[in-house]
Coordinates of C-alpha atoms in Angstrom, one line a residue:
Chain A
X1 CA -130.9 -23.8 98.6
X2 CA -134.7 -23.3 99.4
X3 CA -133.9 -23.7 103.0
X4 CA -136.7 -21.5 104.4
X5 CA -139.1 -22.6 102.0
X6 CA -138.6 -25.9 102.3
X7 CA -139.2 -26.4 105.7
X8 CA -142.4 -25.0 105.8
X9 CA -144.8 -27.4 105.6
X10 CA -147.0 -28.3 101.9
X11 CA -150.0 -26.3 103.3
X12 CA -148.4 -23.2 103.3
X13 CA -146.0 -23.4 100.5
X14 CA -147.4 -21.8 97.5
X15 CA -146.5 -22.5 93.8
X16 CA -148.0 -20.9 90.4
X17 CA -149.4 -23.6 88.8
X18 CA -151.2 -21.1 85.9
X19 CA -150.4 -18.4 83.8
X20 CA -152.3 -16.1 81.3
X21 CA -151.5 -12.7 79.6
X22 CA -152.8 -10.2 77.4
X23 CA -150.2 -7.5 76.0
X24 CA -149.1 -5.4 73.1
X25 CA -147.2 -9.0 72.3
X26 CA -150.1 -10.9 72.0
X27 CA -153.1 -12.1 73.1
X28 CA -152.5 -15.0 75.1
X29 CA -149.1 -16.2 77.5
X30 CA -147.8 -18.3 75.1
X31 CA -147.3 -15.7 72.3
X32 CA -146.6 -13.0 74.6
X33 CA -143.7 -15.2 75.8
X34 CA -142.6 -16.5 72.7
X35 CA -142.4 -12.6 71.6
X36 CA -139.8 -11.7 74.5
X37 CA -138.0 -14.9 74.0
X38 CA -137.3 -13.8 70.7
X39 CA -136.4 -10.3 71.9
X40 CA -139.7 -8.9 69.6
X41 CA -140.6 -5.4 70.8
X42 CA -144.7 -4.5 71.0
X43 CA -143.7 -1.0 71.0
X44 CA -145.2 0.7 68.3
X45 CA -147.0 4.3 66.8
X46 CA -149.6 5.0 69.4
X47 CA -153.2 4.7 67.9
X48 CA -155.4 7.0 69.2
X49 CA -158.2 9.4 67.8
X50 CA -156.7 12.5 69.3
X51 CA -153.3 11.7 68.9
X52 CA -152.3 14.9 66.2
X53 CA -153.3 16.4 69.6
X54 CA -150.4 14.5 71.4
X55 CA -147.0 14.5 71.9
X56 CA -146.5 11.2 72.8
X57 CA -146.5 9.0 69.6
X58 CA -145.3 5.7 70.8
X59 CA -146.9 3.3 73.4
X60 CA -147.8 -1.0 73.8
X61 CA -150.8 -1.4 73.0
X62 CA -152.9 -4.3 72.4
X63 CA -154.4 -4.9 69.2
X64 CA -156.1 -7.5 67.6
X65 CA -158.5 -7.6 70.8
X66 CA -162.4 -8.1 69.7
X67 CA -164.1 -7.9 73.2
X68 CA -167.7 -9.4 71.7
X69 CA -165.8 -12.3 70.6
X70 CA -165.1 -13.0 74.3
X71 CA -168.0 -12.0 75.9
X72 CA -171.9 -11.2 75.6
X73 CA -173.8 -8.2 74.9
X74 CA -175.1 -8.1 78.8
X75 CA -171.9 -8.5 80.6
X76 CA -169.9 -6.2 78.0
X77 CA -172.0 -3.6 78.9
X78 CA -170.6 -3.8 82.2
X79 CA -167.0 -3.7 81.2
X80 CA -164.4 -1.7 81.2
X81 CA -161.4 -2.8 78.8
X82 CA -159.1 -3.3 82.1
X83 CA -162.2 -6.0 83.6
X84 CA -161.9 -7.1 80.0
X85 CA -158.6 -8.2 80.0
X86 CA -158.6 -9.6 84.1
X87 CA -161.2 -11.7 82.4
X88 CA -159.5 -13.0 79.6
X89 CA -156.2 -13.6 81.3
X90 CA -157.8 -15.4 84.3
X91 CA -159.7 -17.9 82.6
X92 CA -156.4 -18.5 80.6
X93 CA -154.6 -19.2 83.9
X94 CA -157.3 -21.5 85.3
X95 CA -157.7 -23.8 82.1
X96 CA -153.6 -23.5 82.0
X97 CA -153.9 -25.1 85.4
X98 CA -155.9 -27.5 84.7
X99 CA -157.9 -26.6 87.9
X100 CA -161.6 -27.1 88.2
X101 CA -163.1 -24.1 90.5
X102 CA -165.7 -26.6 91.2
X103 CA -163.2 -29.1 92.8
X104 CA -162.3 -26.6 95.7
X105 CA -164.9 -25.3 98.3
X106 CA -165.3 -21.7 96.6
X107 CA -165.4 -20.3 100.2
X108 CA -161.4 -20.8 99.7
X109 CA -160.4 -19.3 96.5
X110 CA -159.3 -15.8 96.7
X111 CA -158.9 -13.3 93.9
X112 CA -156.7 -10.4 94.2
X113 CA -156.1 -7.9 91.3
X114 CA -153.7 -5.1 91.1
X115 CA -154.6 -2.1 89.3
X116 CA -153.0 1.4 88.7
X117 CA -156.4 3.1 87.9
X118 CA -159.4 0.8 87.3
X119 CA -161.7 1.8 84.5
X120 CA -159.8 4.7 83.5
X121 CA -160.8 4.6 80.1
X122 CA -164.9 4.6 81.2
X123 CA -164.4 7.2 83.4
X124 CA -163.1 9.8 80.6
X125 CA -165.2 8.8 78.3
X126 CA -168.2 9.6 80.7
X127 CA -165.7 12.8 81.6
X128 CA -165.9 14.0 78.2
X129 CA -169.4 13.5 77.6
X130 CA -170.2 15.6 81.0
X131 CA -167.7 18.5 80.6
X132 CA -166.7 18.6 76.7
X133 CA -170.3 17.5 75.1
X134 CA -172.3 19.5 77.8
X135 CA -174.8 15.8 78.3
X136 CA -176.6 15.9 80.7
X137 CA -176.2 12.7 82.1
X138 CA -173.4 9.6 82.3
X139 CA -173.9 6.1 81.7
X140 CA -175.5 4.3 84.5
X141 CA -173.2 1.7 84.7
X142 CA -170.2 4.6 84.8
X143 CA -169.4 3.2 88.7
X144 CA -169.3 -0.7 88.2
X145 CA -166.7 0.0 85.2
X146 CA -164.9 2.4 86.3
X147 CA -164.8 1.6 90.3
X148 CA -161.1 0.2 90.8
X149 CA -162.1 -3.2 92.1
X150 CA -164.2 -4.0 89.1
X151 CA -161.7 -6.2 87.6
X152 CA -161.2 -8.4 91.0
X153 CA -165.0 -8.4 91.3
X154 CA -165.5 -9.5 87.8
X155 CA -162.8 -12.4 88.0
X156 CA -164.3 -13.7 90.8
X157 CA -167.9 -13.8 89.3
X158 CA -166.0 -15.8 86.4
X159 CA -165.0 -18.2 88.4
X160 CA -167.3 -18.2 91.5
X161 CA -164.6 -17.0 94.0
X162 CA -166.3 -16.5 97.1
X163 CA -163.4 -16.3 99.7
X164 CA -161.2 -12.7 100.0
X165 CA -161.4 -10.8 96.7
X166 CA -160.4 -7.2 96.9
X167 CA -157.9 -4.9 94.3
X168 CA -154.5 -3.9 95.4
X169 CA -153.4 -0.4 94.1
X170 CA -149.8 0.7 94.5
X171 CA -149.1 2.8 91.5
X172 CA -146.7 0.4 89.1
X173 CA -146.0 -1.9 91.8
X174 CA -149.4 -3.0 91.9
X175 CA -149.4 -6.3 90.8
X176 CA -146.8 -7.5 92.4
X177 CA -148.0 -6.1 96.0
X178 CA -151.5 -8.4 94.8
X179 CA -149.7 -11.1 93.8
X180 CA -148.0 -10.9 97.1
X181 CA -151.5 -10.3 99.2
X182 CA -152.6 -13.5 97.4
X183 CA -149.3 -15.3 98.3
X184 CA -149.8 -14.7 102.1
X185 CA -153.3 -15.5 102.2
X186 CA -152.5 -19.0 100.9
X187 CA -149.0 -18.7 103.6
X188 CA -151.5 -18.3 106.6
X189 CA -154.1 -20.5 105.5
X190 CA -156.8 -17.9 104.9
X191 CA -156.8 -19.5 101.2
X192 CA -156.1 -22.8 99.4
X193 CA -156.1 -21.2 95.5
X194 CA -156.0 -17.6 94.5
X195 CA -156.8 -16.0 91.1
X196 CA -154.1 -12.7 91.3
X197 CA -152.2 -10.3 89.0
X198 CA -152.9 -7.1 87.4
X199 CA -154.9 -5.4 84.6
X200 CA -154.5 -2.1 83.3
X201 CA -156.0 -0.1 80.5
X202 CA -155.7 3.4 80.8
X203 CA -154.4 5.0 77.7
X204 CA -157.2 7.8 77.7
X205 CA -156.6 11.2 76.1
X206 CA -157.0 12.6 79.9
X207 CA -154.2 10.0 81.1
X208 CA -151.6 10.1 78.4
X209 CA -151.9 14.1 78.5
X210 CA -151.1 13.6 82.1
X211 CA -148.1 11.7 81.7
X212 CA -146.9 13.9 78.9
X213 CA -146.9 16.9 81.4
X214 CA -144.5 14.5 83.8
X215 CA -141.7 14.7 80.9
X216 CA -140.8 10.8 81.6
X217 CA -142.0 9.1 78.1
X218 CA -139.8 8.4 75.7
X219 CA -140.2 9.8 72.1
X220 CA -138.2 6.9 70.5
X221 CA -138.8 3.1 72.4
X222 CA -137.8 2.4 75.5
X223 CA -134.1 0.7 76.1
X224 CA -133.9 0.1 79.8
X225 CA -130.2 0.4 81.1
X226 CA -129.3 1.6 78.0
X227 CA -126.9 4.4 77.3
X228 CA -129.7 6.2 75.3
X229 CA -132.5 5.9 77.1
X230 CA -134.8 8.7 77.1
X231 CA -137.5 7.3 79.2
X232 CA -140.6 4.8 79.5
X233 CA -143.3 3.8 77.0
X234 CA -146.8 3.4 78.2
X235 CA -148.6 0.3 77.5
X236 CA -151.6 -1.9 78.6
X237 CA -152.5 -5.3 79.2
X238 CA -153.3 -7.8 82.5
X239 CA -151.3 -11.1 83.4
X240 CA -153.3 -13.2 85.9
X241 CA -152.1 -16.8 87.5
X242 CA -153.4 -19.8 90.0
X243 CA -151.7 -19.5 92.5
X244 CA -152.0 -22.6 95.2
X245 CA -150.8 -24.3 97.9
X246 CA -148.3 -27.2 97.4
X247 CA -151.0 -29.0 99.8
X248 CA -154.0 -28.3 97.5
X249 CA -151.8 -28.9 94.2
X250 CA -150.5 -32.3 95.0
X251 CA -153.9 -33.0 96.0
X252 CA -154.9 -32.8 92.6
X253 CA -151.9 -34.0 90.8
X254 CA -150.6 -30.4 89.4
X255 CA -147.4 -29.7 88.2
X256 CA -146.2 -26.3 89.6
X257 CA -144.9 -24.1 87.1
X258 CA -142.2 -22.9 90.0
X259 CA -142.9 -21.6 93.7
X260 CA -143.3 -18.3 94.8
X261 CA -141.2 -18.5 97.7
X262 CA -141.0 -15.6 98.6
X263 CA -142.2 -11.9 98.8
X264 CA -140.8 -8.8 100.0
X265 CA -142.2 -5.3 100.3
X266 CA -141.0 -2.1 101.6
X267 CA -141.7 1.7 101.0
X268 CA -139.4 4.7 100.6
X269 CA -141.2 6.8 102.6
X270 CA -138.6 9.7 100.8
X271 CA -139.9 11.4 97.6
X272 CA -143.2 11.3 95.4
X273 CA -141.7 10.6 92.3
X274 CA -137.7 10.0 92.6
X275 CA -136.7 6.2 93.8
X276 CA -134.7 5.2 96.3
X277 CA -132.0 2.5 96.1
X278 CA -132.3 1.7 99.7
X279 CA -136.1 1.5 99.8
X280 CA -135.6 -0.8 96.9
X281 CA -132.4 -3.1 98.4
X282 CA -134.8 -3.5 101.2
X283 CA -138.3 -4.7 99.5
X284 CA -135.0 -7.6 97.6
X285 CA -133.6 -8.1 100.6
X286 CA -137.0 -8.9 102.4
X287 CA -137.9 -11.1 99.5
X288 CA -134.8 -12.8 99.7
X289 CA -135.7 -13.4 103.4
X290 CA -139.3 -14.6 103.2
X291 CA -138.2 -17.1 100.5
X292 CA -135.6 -18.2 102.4
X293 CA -132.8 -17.5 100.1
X294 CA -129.0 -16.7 100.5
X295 CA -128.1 -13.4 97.8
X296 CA -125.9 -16.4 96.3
X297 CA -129.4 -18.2 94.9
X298 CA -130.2 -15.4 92.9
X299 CA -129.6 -16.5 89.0
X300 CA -131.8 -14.1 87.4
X301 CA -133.7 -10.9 88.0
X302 CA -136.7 -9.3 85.7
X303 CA -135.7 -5.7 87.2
X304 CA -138.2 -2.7 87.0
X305 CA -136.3 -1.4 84.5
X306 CA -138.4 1.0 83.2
X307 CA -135.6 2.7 81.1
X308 CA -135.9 6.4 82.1
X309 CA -133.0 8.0 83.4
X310 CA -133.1 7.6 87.2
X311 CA -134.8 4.5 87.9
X312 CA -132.3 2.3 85.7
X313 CA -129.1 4.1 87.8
X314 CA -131.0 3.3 91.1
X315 CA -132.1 0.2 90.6
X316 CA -128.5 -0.8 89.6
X317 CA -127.7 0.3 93.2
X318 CA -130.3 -1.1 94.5
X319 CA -129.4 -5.1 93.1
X320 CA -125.7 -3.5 93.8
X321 CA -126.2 -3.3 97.7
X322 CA -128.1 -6.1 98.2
X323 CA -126.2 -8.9 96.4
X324 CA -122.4 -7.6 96.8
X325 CA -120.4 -9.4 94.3
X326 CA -122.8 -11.7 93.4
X327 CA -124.6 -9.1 91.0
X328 CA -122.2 -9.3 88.5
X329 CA -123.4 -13.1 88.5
X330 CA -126.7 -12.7 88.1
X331 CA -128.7 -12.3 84.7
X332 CA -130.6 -9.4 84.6
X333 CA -133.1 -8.0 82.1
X334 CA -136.1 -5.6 81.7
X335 CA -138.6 -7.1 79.3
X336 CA -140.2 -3.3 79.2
X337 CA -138.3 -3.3 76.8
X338 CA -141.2 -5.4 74.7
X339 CA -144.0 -5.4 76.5
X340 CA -143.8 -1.5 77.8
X341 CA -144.7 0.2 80.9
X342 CA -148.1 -1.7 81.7
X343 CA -147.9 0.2 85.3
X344 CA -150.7 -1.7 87.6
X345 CA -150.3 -4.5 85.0
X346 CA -146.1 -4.5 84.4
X347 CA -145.8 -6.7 87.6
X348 CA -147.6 -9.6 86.1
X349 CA -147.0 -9.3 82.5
X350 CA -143.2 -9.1 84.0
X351 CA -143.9 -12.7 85.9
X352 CA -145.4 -14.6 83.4
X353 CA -141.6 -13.7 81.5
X354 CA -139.8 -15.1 84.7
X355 CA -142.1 -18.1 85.3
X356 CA -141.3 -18.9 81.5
X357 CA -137.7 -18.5 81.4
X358 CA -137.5 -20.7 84.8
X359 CA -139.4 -23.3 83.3
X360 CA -137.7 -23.0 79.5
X361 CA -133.9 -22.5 81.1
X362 CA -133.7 -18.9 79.0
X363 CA -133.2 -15.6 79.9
X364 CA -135.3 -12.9 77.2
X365 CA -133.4 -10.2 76.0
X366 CA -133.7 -6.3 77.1
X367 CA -134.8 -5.5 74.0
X368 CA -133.7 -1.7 71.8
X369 CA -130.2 -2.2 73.4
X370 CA -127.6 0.5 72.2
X371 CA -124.6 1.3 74.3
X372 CA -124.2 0.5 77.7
X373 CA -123.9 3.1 80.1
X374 CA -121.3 2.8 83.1
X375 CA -123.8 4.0 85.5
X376 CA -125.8 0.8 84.8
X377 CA -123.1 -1.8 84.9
X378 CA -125.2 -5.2 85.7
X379 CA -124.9 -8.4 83.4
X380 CA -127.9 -6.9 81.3
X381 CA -128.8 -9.8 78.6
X382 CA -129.0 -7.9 75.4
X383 CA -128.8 -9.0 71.6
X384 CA -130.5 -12.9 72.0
X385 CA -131.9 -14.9 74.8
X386 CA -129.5 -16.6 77.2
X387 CA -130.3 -20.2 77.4
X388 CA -129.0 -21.3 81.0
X389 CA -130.7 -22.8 84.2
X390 CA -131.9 -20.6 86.7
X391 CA -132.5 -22.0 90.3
X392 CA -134.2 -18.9 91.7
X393 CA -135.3 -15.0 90.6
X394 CA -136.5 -11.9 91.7
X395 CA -139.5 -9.8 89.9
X396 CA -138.9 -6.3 91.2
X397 CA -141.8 -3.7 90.6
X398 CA -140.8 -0.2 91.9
X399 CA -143.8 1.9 92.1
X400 CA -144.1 6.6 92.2
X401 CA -144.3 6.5 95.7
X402 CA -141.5 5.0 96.4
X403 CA -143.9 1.4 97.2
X404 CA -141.7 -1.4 96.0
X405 CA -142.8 -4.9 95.8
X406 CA -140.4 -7.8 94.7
X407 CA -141.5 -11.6 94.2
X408 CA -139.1 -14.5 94.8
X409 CA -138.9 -17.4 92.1
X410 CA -138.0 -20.8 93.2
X411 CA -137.2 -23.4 90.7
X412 CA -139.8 -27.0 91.6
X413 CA -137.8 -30.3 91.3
X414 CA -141.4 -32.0 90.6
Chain B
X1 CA -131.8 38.9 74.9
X2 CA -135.0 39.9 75.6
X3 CA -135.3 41.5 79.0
X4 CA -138.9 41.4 79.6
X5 CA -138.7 37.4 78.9
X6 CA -135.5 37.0 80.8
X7 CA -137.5 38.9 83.7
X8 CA -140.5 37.1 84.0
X9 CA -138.5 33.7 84.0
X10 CA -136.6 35.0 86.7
X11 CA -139.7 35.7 88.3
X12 CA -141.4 32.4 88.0
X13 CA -138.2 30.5 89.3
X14 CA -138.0 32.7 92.2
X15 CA -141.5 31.6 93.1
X16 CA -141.6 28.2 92.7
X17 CA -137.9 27.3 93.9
X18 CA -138.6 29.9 97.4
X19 CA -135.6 31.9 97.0
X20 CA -135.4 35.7 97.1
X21 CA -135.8 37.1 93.4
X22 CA -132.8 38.9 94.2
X23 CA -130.5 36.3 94.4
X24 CA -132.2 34.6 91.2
X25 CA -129.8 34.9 88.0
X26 CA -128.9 34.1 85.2
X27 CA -125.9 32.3 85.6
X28 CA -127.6 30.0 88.0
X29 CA -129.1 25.8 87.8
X30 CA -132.2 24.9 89.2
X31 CA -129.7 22.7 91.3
X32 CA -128.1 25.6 93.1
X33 CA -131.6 26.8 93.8
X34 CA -132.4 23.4 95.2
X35 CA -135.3 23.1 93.0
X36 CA -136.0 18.8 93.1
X37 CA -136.6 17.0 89.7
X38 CA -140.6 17.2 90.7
X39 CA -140.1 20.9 91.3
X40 CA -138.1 21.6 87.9
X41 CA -141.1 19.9 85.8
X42 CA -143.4 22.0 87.6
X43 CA -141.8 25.5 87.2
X44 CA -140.8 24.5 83.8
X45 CA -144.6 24.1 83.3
X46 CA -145.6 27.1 84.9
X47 CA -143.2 28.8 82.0
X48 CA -144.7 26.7 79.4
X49 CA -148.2 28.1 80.6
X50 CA -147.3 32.0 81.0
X51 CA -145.8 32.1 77.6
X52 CA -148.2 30.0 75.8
X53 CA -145.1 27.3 74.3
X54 CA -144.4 24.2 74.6
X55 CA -140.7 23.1 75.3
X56 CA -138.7 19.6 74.6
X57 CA -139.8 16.9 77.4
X58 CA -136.0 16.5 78.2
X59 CA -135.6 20.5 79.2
X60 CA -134.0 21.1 82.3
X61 CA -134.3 17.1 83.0
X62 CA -130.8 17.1 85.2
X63 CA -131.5 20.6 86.5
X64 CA -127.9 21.3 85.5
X65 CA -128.5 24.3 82.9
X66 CA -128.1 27.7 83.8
X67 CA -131.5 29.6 83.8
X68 CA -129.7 31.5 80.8
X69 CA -130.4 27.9 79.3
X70 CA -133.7 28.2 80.3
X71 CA -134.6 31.7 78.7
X72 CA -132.7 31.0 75.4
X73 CA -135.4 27.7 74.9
X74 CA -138.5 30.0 76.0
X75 CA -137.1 32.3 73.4
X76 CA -136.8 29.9 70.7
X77 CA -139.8 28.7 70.9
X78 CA -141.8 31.9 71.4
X79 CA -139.6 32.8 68.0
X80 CA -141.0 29.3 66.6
X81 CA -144.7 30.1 67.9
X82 CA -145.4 33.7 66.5
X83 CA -142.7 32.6 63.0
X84 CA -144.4 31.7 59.7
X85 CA -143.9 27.9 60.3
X86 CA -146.1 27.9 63.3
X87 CA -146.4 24.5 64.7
X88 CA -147.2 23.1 68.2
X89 CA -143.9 21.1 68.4
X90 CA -141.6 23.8 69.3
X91 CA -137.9 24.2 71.0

């Protein structure tokens, strides 16, 4: 099955051997996974202090978060909630490795983090404090939280990454197009481990105003390739994972959690906002390629799925063109559906639901599922979780832009 | 109808969508004017802007109502703006 991958040799094979997440869901992987297992929604009234000036009165947000409990007064000062939850979900993924930092020369551990915005929420804060409060002057440590890489600079200080460390930002594809820079880094030998995934936290007044004005949120939940759906739900969060080579984990006796065989990337190059099913077919097929893959291996896809009304229809397309008759064999679900639209973060919060349901033999259901709608006519799992053994899976993240970025999922045999 | 707000929207369309405001009517979709999905957000913000309203996120989402459509909502709302129940949620 894994002919491609398999052939390379254990130096450049890499395999996700970590995982950690912070979401509406919960505050670590293992409840945010238990939560879309069980087909629980984080989606709830959006907290906010200017939200009787909003229209938008849902979103995922994480709660239950008490940054000084994670981190001292000095550092804090430096960060913005998005380098806040990098942090958190990297050091989860390291000691879920059970990987030392110190037991690889730090000259080879990368760090890549994908993020929509950075320090969005820093930056209006400072904003409104400039324009709204008339101060005259902004916090002088507004550029190291708001700058975009802070959160890849930050994880690498945590964990004294000294080899490439840079942020990736490709609107909602962003984490997977990091988690794929990582991936080839350790494929050519530039790397032996990476720290990569995504962090966002950008529910600012400024921010959800903005999206308001697109007219793509939905007013009820979000129900991805549902009948009903009236568009996506906002949320925040960061999912971060080891990532090494086979090489360097059978050195030190790891258990890979599955390999990422594969990645594929492509971009539209059509319209700003509207997606493309061929741009999309292209960044699957180019996945399916790199990973060395046949359509036929393909048991399960986490699709974008962001439930507004053109992307679920295209994305049907999309899996429609590239796997033929083989779609209607493949489980496919959008786990938006629970953890929202985390845009630079969906990518990741997305894989640590497919590394999961590879290693537990269970697909999580698309949650807020009414009626289906002929126009999006894939085996969605809806209702419960589908218990059944998947050999390999795509993550698709489609991004504004038309930038896609899709990771291939390879079941390990140990 | 009101003439003056029928006018104005005609206007605005025109604009944004590039066409002659003569050939800009009623009867017509922002889809025969060739006005994209990006493009019918934006003029239906422009409206939302010279008349002081707000309209339902899902107006004109398909681009498939006539601009009659269009100027009945604007209408609504301006009636649900300057009524006794004023509220910022209107149409």
């Amino acid at each position: 099955m894994t002919a491609g991958a398999t052939t390379r040799p254990d130096t450049s094979r890499v395999v996700v051997t970590g995982m950690g997440a912070i979401s509406a869901l919960g505050n670590d992987a293992a409840t945010h996974w238990s939560a879309l297992r069980e087909g629980c929604s984080g989606i709830a009234g959006l907290v906010h202090p200017r939200i009787s000036e909003l229209r938008v009165h849902v979103a995922a947000q994480v709660h239950g978060f008490h940054p000084e409990a994670h981190f001292d007064e000095r550092l804090l000062a430096l960060l913005d909630r998005v380098s806040q939850f990098a942090i958190i979900a990297s050091k989860q993924a390291v000691a879920a490795s059970g990987w030392s930092p110190h037991g690889t020369p730090a000259s080879r551990i990368a760090v890549v983090v994908g993020t929509g915005v950075g320090g969005e929420t820093s930056r209006d804060d400072e904003c409104r404090k400039l324009y709204a409060d008339g101060a005259a002057r902004v916090h002088p440590f507004s550029i190291v939280r708001a700058m975009a890489s802070a959160p890849a600079s930050q994880v690498a200080m945590a964990h004294g990454a000294t080899g490439p460390v840079f942020a990736v930002s490709s609107a909602c594809a962003s984490s997977n197009h990091a988690i794929a820079q990582a991936a080839l880094m350790i494929r050519s030998g530039i790397a032996d481990v990476a720290i990569a995934g995504g962090a966002e936290a950008c529910l600012s007044f400024s921010v959800l105003k903005a999206w308001e004005a697109m007219r793509v949120l939905a007013d009820d939940t979000c129900r991805p390739f549902c009948q009903q759906r009236r568009g996506l739900v906002l949320a925040e969060g960061a999912g971060m994972f080891v990532l090494e080579s086979l090489a360097h984990a059978k050195g030190r006796g790891a258990t890979p959690i599955a390999e990422l065989a594969g990645v594929g990337m492509s971009s539209d190059a059509g319209d700003i906002v509207a997606p493309s099913a061929s741009g999309a077919a292209a960044a699957m097929r180019a996945a399916l390629a790199s990973a060395g893959l046949a359509p036929t291996d393909i048991d399960h896809i986490n699709a974008h799925g962001t439930g507004t009304p053109s992307n679920d229809v295209t994305e049907t397309q999309a899996i429609r063109e590239t796997f033929g008759r083989h779609a209607d064999r493949i489980a496919v679900t959008s786990t938006k559906s629970m953890h929202g639209h985390a845009l630079g973060a969906a990518g990741a919060l997305e894989l640590v639901a497919v590394l999961c349901a590879m290693r537990d033999g269970v697909v999580p259901p698309t949650a807020n599922f009414l009626s289906r709608d002929d126009a999006c006519d894939l085996d969605v799992v809806t209702g419960l979780a589908r218990p059944m053994a998947i050999r390999a899976a795509l993550s698709n993240s489609f991004a504004f832009g038309g930038l896609n970025a899709v990771l291939a999922l390879t079941a390990t045999s140990g | 109808m009101n003439t003056d707000v029928a006018s104005r929207i005609l206007d605005i369309v025109a604009r944004q969508s590039g066409k002659d405001r003569a050939v800009v009517t009623t009867g017509m979709t922002l889809k025969e004017l060739e006005v994209d999905s990006l493009e019918a957000i934006e003029t239906v913000f422009e409206i939302e802007e010279a008349f002081g309203i707000q309209l339902a996120d899902d107006q004109n989402r398909t681009g498939t109502d006539t601009l009659q459509d269009l100027i009945a909502a604007v209408e609504a709302a301006l009636a649900h703006r300057d009524g006794p129940a004023n509220s910022a949620h209107a149409a």
